Coordinates of C-alpha atoms (C1' of nucleotides) in Angstrom, one line a residue:
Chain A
X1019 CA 3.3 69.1 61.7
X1020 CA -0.2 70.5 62.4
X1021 CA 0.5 73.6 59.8
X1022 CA 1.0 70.9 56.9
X1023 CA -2.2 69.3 57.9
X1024 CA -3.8 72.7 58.1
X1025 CA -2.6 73.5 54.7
X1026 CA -3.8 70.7 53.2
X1027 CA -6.8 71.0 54.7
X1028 CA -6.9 74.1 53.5
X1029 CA -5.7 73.7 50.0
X1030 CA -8.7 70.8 49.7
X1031 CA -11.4 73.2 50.9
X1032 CA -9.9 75.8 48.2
X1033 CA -10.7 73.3 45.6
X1034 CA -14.3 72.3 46.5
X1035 CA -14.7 76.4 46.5
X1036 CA -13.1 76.2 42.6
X1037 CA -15.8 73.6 41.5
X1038 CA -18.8 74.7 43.1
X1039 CA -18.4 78.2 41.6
X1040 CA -17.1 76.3 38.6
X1041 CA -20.7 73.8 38.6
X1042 CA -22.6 77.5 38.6
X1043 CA -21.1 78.8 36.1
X1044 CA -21.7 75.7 34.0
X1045 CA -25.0 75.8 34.8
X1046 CA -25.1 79.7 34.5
X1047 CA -24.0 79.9 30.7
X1048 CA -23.3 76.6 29.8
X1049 CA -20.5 74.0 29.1
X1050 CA -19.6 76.0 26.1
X1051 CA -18.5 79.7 27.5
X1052 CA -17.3 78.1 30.9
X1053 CA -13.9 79.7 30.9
X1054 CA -10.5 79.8 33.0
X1055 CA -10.2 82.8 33.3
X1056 CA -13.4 83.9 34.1
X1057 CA -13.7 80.9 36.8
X1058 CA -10.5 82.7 38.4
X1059 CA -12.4 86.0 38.3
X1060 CA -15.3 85.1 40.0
X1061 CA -13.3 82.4 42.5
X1062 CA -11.4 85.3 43.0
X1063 CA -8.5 83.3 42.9
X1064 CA -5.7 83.8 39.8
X1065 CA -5.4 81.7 36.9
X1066 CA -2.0 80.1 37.9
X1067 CA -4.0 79.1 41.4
X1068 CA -6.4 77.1 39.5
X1069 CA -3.4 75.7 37.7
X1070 CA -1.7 74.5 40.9
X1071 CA -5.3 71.8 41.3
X1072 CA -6.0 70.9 38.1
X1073 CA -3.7 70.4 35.2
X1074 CA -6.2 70.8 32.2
X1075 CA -9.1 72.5 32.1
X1076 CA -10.6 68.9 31.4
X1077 CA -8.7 67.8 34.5
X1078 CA -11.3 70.0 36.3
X1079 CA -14.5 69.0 34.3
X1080 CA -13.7 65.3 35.4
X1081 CA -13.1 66.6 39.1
X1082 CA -16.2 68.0 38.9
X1083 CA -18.4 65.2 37.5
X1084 CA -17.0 63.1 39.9
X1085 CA -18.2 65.5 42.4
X1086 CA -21.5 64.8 41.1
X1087 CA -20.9 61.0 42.0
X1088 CA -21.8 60.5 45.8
X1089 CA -25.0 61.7 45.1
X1090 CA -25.9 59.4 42.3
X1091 CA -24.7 56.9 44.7
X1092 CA -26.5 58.2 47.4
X1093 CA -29.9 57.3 45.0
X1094 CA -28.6 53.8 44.0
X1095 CA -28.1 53.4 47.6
X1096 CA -31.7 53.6 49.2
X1097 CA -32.6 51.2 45.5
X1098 CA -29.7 49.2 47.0
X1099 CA -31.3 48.6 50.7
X1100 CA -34.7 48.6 49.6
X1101 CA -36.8 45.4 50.6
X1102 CA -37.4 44.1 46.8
X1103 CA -37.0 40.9 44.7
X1104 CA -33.2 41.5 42.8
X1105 CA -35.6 42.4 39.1
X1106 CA -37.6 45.1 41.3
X1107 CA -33.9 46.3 42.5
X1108 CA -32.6 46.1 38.8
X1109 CA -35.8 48.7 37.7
X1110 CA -34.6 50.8 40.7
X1111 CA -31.4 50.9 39.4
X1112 CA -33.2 52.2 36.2
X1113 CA -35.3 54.4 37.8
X1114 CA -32.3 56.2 40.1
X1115 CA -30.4 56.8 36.5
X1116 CA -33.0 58.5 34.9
X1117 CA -34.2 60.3 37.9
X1118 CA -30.7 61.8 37.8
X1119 CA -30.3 62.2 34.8
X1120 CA -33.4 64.2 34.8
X1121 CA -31.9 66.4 37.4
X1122 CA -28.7 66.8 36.3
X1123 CA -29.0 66.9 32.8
X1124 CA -25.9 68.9 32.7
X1125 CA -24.3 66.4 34.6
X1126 CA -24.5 63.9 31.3
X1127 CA -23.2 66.3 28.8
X1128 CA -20.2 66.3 31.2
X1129 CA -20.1 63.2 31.5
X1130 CA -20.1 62.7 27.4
X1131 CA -17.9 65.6 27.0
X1132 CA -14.9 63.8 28.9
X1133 CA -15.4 60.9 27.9
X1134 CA -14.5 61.4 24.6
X1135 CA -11.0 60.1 23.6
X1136 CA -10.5 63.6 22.1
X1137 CA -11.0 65.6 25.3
X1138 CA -10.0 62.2 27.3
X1139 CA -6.6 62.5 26.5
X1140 CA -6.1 66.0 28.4
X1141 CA -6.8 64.2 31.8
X1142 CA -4.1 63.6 34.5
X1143 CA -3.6 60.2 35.4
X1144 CA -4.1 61.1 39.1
X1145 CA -7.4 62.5 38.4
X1146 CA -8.3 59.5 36.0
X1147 CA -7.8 57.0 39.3
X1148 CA -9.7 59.4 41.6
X1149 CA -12.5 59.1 38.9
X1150 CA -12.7 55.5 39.1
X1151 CA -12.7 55.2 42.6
X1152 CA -15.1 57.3 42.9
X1153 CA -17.3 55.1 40.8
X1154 CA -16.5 51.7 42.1
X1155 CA -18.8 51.3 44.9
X1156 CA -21.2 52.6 42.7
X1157 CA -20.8 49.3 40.2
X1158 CA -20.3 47.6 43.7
X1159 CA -23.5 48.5 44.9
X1160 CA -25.1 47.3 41.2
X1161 CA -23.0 44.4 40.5
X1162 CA -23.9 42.5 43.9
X1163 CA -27.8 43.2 42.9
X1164 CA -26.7 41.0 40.3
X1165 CA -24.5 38.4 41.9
X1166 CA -27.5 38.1 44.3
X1167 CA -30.0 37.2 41.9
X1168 CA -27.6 34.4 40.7
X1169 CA -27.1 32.7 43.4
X1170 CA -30.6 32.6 45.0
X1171 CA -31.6 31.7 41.5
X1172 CA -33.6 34.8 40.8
X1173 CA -31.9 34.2 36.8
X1174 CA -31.8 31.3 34.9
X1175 CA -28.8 29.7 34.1
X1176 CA -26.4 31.8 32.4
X1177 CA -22.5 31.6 31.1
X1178 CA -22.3 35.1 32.2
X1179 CA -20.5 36.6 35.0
X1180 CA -22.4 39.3 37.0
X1181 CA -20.3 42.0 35.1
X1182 CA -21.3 40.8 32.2
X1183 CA -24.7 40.4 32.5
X1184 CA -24.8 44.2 34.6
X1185 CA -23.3 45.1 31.5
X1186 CA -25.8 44.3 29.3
X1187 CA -28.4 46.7 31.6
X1188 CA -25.9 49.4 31.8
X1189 CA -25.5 49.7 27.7
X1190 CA -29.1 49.5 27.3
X1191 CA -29.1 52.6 29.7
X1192 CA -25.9 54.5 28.6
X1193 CA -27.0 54.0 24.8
X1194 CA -30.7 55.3 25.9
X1195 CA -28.8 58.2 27.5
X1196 CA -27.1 58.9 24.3
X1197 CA -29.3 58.7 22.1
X1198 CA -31.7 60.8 24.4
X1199 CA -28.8 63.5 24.3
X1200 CA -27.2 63.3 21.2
X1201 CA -27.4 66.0 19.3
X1202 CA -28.1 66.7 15.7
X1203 CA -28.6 63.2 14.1
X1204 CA -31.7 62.0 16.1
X1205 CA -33.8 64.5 15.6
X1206 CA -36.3 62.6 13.5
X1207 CA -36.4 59.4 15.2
X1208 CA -36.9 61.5 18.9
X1209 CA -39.9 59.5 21.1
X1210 CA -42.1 61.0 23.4
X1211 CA -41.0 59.6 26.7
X1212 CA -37.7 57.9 25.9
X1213 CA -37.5 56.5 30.2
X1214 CA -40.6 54.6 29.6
X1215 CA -39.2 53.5 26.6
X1216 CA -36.4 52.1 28.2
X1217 CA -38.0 51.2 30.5
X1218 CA -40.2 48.6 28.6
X1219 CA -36.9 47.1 26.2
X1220 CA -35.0 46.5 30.0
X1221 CA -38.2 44.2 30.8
X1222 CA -37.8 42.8 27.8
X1223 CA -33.6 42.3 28.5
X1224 CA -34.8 40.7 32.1
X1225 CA -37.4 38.5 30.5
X1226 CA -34.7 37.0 28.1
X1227 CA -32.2 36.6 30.6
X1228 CA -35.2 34.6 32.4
X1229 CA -34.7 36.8 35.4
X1230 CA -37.7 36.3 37.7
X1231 CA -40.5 36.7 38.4
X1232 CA -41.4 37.8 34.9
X1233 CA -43.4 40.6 33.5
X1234 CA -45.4 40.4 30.7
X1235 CA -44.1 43.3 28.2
X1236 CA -47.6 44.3 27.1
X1237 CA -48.7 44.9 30.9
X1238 CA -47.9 48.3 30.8
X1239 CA -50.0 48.6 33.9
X1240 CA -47.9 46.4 35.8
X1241 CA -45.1 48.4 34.9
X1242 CA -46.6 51.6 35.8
X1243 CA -47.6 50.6 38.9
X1244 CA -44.1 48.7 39.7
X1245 CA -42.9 52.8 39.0
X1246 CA -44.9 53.7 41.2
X1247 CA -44.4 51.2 43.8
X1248 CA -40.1 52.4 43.7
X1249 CA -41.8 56.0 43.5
X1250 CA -43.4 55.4 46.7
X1251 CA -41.1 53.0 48.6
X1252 CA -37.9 54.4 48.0
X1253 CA -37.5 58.1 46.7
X1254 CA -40.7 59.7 48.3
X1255 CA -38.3 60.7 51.2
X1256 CA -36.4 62.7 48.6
X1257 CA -38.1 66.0 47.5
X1258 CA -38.4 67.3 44.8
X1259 CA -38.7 64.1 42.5
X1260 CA -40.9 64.1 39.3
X1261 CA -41.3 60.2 38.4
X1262 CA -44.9 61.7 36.6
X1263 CA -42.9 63.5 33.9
X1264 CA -39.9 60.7 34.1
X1265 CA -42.5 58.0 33.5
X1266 CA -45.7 59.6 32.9
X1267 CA -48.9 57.0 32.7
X1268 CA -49.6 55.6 29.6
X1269 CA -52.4 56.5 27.8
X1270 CA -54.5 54.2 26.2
X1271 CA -52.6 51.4 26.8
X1272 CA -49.8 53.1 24.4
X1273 CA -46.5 54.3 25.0
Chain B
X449 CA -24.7 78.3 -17.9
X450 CA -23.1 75.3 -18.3
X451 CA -20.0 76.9 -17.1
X452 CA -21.9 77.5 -13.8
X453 CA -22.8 73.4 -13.6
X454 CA -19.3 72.8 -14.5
X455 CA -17.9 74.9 -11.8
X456 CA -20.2 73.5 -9.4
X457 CA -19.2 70.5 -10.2
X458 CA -15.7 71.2 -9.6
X459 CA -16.8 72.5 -6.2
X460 CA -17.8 69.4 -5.5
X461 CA -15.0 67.4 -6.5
X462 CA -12.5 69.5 -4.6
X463 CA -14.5 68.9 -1.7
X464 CA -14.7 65.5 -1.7
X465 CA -10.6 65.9 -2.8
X466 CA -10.4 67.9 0.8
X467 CA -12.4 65.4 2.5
X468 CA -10.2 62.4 1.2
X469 CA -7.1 64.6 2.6
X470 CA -9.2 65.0 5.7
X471 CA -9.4 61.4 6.4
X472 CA -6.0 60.8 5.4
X473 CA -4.6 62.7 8.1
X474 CA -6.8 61.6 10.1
X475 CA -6.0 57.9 10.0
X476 CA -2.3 59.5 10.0
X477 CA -2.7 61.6 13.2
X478 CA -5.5 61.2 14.9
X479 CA -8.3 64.0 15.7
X480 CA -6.5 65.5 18.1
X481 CA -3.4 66.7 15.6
X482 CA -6.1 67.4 12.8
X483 CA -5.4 70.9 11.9
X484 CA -7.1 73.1 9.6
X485 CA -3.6 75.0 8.3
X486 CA -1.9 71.7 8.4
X487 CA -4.9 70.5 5.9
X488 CA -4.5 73.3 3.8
X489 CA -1.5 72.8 3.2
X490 CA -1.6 69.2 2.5
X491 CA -4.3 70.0 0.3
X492 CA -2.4 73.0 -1.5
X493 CA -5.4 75.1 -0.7
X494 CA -5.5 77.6 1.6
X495 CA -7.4 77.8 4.5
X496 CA -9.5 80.7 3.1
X497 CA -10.6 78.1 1.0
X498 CA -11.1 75.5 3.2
X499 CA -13.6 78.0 5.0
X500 CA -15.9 78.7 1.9
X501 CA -17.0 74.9 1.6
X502 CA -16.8 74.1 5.9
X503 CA -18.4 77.0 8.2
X504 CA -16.2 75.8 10.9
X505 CA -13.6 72.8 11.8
X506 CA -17.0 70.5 13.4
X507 CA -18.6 71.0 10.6
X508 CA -15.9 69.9 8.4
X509 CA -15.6 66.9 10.8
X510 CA -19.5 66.1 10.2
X511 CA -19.1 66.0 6.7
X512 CA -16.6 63.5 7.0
X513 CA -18.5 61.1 9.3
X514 CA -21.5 61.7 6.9
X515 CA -19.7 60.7 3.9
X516 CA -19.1 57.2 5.6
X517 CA -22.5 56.4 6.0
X518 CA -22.6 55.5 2.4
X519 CA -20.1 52.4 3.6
X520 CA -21.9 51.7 5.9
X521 CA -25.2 51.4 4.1
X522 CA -23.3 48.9 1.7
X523 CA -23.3 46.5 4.7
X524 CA -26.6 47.3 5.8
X525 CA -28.1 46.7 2.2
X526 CA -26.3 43.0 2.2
X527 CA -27.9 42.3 5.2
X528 CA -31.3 43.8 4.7
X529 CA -31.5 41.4 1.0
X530 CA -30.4 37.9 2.7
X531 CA -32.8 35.6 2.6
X532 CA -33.0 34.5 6.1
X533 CA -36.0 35.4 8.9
X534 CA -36.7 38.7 10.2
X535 CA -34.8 38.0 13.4
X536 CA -31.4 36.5 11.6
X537 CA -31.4 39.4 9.8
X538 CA -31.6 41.9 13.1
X539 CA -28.5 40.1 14.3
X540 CA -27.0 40.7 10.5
X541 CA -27.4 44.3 11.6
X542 CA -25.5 43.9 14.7
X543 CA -22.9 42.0 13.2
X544 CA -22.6 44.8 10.7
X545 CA -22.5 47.4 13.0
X546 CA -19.6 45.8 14.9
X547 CA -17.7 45.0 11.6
X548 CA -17.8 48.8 10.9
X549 CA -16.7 49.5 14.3
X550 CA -13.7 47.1 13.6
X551 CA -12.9 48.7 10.5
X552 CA -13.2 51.8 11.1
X553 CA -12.5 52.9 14.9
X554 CA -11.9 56.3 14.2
X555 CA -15.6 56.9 12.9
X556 CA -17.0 56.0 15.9
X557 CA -14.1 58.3 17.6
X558 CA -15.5 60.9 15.4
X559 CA -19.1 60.2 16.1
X560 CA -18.7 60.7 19.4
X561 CA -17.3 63.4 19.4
X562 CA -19.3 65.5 17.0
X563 CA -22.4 64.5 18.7
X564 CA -21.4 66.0 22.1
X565 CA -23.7 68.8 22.4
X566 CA -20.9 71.5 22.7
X567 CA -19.3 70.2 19.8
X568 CA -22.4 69.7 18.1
X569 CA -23.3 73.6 18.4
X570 CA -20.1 74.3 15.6
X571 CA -21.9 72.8 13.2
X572 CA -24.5 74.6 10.3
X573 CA -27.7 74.2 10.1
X574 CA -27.3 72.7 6.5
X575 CA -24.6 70.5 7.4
X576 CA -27.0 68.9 9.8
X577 CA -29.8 68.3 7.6
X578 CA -27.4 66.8 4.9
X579 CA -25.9 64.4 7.6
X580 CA -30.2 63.4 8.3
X581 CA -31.1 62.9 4.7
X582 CA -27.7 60.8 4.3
X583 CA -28.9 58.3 7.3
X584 CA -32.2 58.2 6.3
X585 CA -31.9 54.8 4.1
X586 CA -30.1 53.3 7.2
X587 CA -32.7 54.0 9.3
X588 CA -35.2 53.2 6.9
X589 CA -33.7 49.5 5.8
X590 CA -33.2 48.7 9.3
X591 CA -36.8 49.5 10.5
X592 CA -37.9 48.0 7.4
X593 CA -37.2 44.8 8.7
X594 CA -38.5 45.6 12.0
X595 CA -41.9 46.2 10.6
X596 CA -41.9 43.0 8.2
X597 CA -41.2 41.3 11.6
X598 CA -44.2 42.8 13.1
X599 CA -46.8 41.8 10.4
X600 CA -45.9 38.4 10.1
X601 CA -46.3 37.7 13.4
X602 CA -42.3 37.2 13.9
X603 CA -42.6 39.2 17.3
X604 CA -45.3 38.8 20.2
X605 CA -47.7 41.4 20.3
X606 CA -46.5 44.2 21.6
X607 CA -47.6 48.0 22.1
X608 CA -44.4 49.3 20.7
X609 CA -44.6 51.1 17.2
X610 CA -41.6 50.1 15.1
X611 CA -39.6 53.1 15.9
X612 CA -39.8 52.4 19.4
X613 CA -38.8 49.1 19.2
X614 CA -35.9 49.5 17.3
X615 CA -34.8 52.3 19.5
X616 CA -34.0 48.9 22.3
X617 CA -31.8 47.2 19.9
X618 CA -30.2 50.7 18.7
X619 CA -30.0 51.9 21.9
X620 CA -28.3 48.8 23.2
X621 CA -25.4 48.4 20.8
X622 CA -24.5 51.8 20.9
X623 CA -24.6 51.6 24.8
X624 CA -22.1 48.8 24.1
X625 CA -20.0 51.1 21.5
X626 CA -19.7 53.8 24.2
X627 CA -18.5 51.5 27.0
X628 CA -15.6 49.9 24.0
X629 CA -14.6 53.5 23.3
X630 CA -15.0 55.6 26.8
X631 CA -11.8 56.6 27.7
X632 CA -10.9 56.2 31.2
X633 CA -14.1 55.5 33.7
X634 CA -14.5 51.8 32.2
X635 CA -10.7 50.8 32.5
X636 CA -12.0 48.4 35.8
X637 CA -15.1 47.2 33.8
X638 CA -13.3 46.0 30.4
X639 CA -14.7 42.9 28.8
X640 CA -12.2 40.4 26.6
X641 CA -14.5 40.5 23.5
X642 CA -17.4 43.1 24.0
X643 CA -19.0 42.5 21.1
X644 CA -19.6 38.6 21.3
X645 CA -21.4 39.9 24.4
X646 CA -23.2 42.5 22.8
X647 CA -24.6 39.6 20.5
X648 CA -25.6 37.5 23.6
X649 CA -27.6 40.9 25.6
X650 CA -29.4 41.2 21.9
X651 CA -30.5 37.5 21.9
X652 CA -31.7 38.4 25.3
X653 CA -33.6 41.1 24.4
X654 CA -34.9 39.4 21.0
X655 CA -36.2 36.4 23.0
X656 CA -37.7 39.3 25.7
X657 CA -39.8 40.3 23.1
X658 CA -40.4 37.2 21.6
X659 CA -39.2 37.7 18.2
X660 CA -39.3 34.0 16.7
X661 CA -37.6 32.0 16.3
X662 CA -35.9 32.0 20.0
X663 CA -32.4 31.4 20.6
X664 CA -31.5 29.4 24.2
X665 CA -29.0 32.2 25.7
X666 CA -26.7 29.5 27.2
X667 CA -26.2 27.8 23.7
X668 CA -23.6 29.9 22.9
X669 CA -23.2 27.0 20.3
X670 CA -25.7 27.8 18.2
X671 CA -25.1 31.6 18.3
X672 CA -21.8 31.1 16.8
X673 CA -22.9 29.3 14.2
X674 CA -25.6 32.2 13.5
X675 CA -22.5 34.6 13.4
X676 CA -20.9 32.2 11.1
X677 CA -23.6 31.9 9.0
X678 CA -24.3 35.5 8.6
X679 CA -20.5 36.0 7.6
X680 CA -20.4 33.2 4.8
X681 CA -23.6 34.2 3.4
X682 CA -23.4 37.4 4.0
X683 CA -20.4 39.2 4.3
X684 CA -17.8 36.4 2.2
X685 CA -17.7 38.4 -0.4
X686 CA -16.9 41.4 1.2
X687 CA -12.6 41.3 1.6
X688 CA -11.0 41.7 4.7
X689 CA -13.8 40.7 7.0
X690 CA -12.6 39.2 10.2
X691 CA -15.3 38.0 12.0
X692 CA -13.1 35.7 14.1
X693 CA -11.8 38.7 15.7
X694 CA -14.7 40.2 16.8
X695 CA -16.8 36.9 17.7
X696 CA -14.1 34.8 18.9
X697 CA -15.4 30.8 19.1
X698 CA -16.2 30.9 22.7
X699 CA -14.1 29.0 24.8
X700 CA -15.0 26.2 26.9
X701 CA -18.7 27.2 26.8
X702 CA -18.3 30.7 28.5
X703 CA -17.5 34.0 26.7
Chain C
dA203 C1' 13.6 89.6 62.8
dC204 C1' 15.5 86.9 59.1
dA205 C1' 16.8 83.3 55.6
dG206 C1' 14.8 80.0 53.1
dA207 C1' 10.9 77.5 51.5
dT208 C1' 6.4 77.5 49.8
dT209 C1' 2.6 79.3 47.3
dA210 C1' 0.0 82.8 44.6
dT211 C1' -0.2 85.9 40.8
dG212 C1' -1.4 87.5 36.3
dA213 C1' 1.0 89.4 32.3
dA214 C1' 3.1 87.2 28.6
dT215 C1' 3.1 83.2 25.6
dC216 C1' 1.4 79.9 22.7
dT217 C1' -1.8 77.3 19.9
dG218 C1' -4.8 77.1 16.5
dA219 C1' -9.3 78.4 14.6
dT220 C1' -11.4 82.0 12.0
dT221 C1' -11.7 86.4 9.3
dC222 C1' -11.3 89.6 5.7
dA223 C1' -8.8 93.0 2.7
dC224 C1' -6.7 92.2 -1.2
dA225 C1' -5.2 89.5 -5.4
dT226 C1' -6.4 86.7 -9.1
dA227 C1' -9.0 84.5 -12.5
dG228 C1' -13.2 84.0 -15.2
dT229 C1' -17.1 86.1 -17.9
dG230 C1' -19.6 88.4 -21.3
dA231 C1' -20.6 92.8 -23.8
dG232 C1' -19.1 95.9 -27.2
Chain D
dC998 C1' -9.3 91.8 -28.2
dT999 C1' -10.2 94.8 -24.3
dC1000 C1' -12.4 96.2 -20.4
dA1001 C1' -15.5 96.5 -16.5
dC1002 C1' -17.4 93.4 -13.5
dT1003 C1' -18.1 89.4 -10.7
dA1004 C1' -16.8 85.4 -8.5
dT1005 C1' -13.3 82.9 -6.2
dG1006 C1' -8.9 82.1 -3.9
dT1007 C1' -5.3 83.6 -0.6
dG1008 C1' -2.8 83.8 3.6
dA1009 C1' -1.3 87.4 6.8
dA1010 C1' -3.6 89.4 10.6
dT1011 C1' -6.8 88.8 14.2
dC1012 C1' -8.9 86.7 17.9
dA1013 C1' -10.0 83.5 21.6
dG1014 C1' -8.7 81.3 25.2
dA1015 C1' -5.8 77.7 27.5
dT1016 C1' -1.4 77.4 29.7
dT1017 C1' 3.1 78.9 31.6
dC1018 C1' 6.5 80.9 34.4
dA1019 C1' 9.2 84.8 36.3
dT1020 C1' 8.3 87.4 40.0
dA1021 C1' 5.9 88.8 44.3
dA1022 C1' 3.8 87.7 48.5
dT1023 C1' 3.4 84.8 52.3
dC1024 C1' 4.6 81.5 55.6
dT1025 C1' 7.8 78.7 58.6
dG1026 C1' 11.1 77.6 62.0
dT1027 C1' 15.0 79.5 64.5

DNA sequence: ACAGATTATGAATCTGATTCACATAGTGAG
DNA sequence: CTCACTATGTGAATCAGATTCATAATCTGT
């Protein structure tokens, strides 16, 4: 009885081994010359062992992003508790995405990589669920920021269901992310500080959807010092974060 | 020398004739099956050949997504000459960004995936700046409008420069593209008809930055007959346009 | 201490992109 | 028309690297 347990145990501590070797390596040379055989080597496992965890070698890039998940939700939760209106939350939200997307960079090209219906379709089924559990108190914890603001009448009246509307947020992020990241075909139309970029059209997405109280889009002041406020009031405690370069103040009244 | 401009020209064409092929089986197969042996032969070339126009299989892949810009421009240009105000003809945009989608899933499949950074890194230097040059007039007819907007006093004022605030709307509907073609994480978070939202979070952001004239978000009414409009006026002549598919009337007053 | 079950191993296999030595065709001078 | 030369096309051979699977090693309960 207690030897299975053991084993299993075991066999799960094995696999955390696999991927934090596996997340150096990525970060060592790179998405690109991350190899199975070479993560064997250096595990000092074989091949085939790697094999019995993951069936694809995309099957472990997903096991490994959604490594990465608990501590982006660990961010959206201190935006999550923090004593704020819901649009201050929503900008927390914002501000927890590209502060880890800052720090993890990798963790985004990752994220692209599988996501891609190409490399997609390499990914156990198994692994696929564990994935989206992983992520659903994560939409949990974003979604009822939402469902909040509804009901206390934070938003003005809208057809929309909370996902729906959190939606609308998380594609203005996810394309900002992609855009930021893509490769190749943006290279002329790059911007100098695409978060406070964002930053600016998602006021503008909150002051359409009449979700209060308002801020006037040319205040770039007011938005600075909102920044600064979730700087200060929520992710201080956490070292080593850079909202200065993330959002750096605007000069001249300019973004 | 005209033998040299006639075999150029022939270059050319049996690129383009590759290309064609290309597509062909990629509509047939899909991107994962596309193989460049299997295209030779299809082609009756050999892959020797195939190699002295494409440096590698990405960049071949690039050359392909780039020669469907030209398609999509078409729709662009329709929109960018309708005589309607500088905000009708932003959602014209969006509407003909989703009817490409429609039409052609697998470029966006494509797109994706030749933008992921370790995808990206397969491609030449030249193939790259061709791909730029070739969505220049896209980028160009669409900020076009963006700047018209701003000097006749169509948007409130705003610090943005027009790059920047077409970056929102770009960013936003490709946000929405990712989520419709992620594989896997979004399963939970599917939407019945993404892009009729997509047109609502735009209206959103539109009225957010007070680009005139407003649109009520809850009169889903009157942004169906937009859509409507911009199809008959628009987009009629074009065959095979189904916008019913991708705005669906809304039903009972909710999306 | 042993049979049987479970798990680990890594050499061998397989897939498919890429290369390159050679074959072929085109060119232009004499 | 022929020949030397150049440019282009060919596809078998090479290479990279993921994946498999027959075998070895280890563990378990008796």
């Amino acid at each position: 009885m207690s030897t299975k347990k053991r084993r299993q145990r075991e066999f799960v501590e094995r696999e955390s081994r696999i991927l934090a070797k596996a997340w150096e390596l990525l970060e060592r040379d790179g998405l690109l010359k991350l190899q199975m055989s070479r993560l064997a080597e250096e595990c000092e496992y074989s091949v085939g062992t790697l094999y019995h965890h993951f069936s694809s070698k995309e099957d472990m890039l997903l096991a490994l992003a959604t490594e990465q998940v608990s501590e982006r939700l660990r961010l959206f939760e201190k935006v999550a508790q923090w004593q704020a209106n819901t649009r201050d939350r929503m900008i927390g939200f914002l501000f927890a995405d590209a502060l880890f997307a800052r720090r993890e960079p990798l963790f985004f090209h990752l994220q692209q990589y599988i996501t891609t219906p190409v490399i997609a379709a390499a990914i156990s089924e198994e692994r696929r669920q564990l994935a989206i559990e992983a992520h659903r108190p994560l939409a949990e914890l974003f979604l009822s920021v939402v469902e909040e603001a509804q009901s206390n009448g934070d938003l003005g009246n809208t057809t929309l269901s909370p996902l729906q509307l959190g939606l609308g947020l998380w594609a203005l992020a996810e394309g900002m992310h992609t855009l930021v990241h893509a490769e190749g075909l943006s290279e002329p139309y790059k911007v100098s500080s695409p978060y406070s970029l964002l930053l600016n059209h998602c006021h503008a997405w909150l002051n359409g959807h009449e979700w209060r109280p308002l801020y006037p889009l040319n205040d770039l002041q007011a938005q600075a010092e909102l920044i600064d406020r979730v700087r200060r009031e929520v992710f201080d405690v956490i070292p080593g974060v850079d909202a200065g370069v993330l959002f750096p103040q605007p000069a001249q009244g300019a973004l």
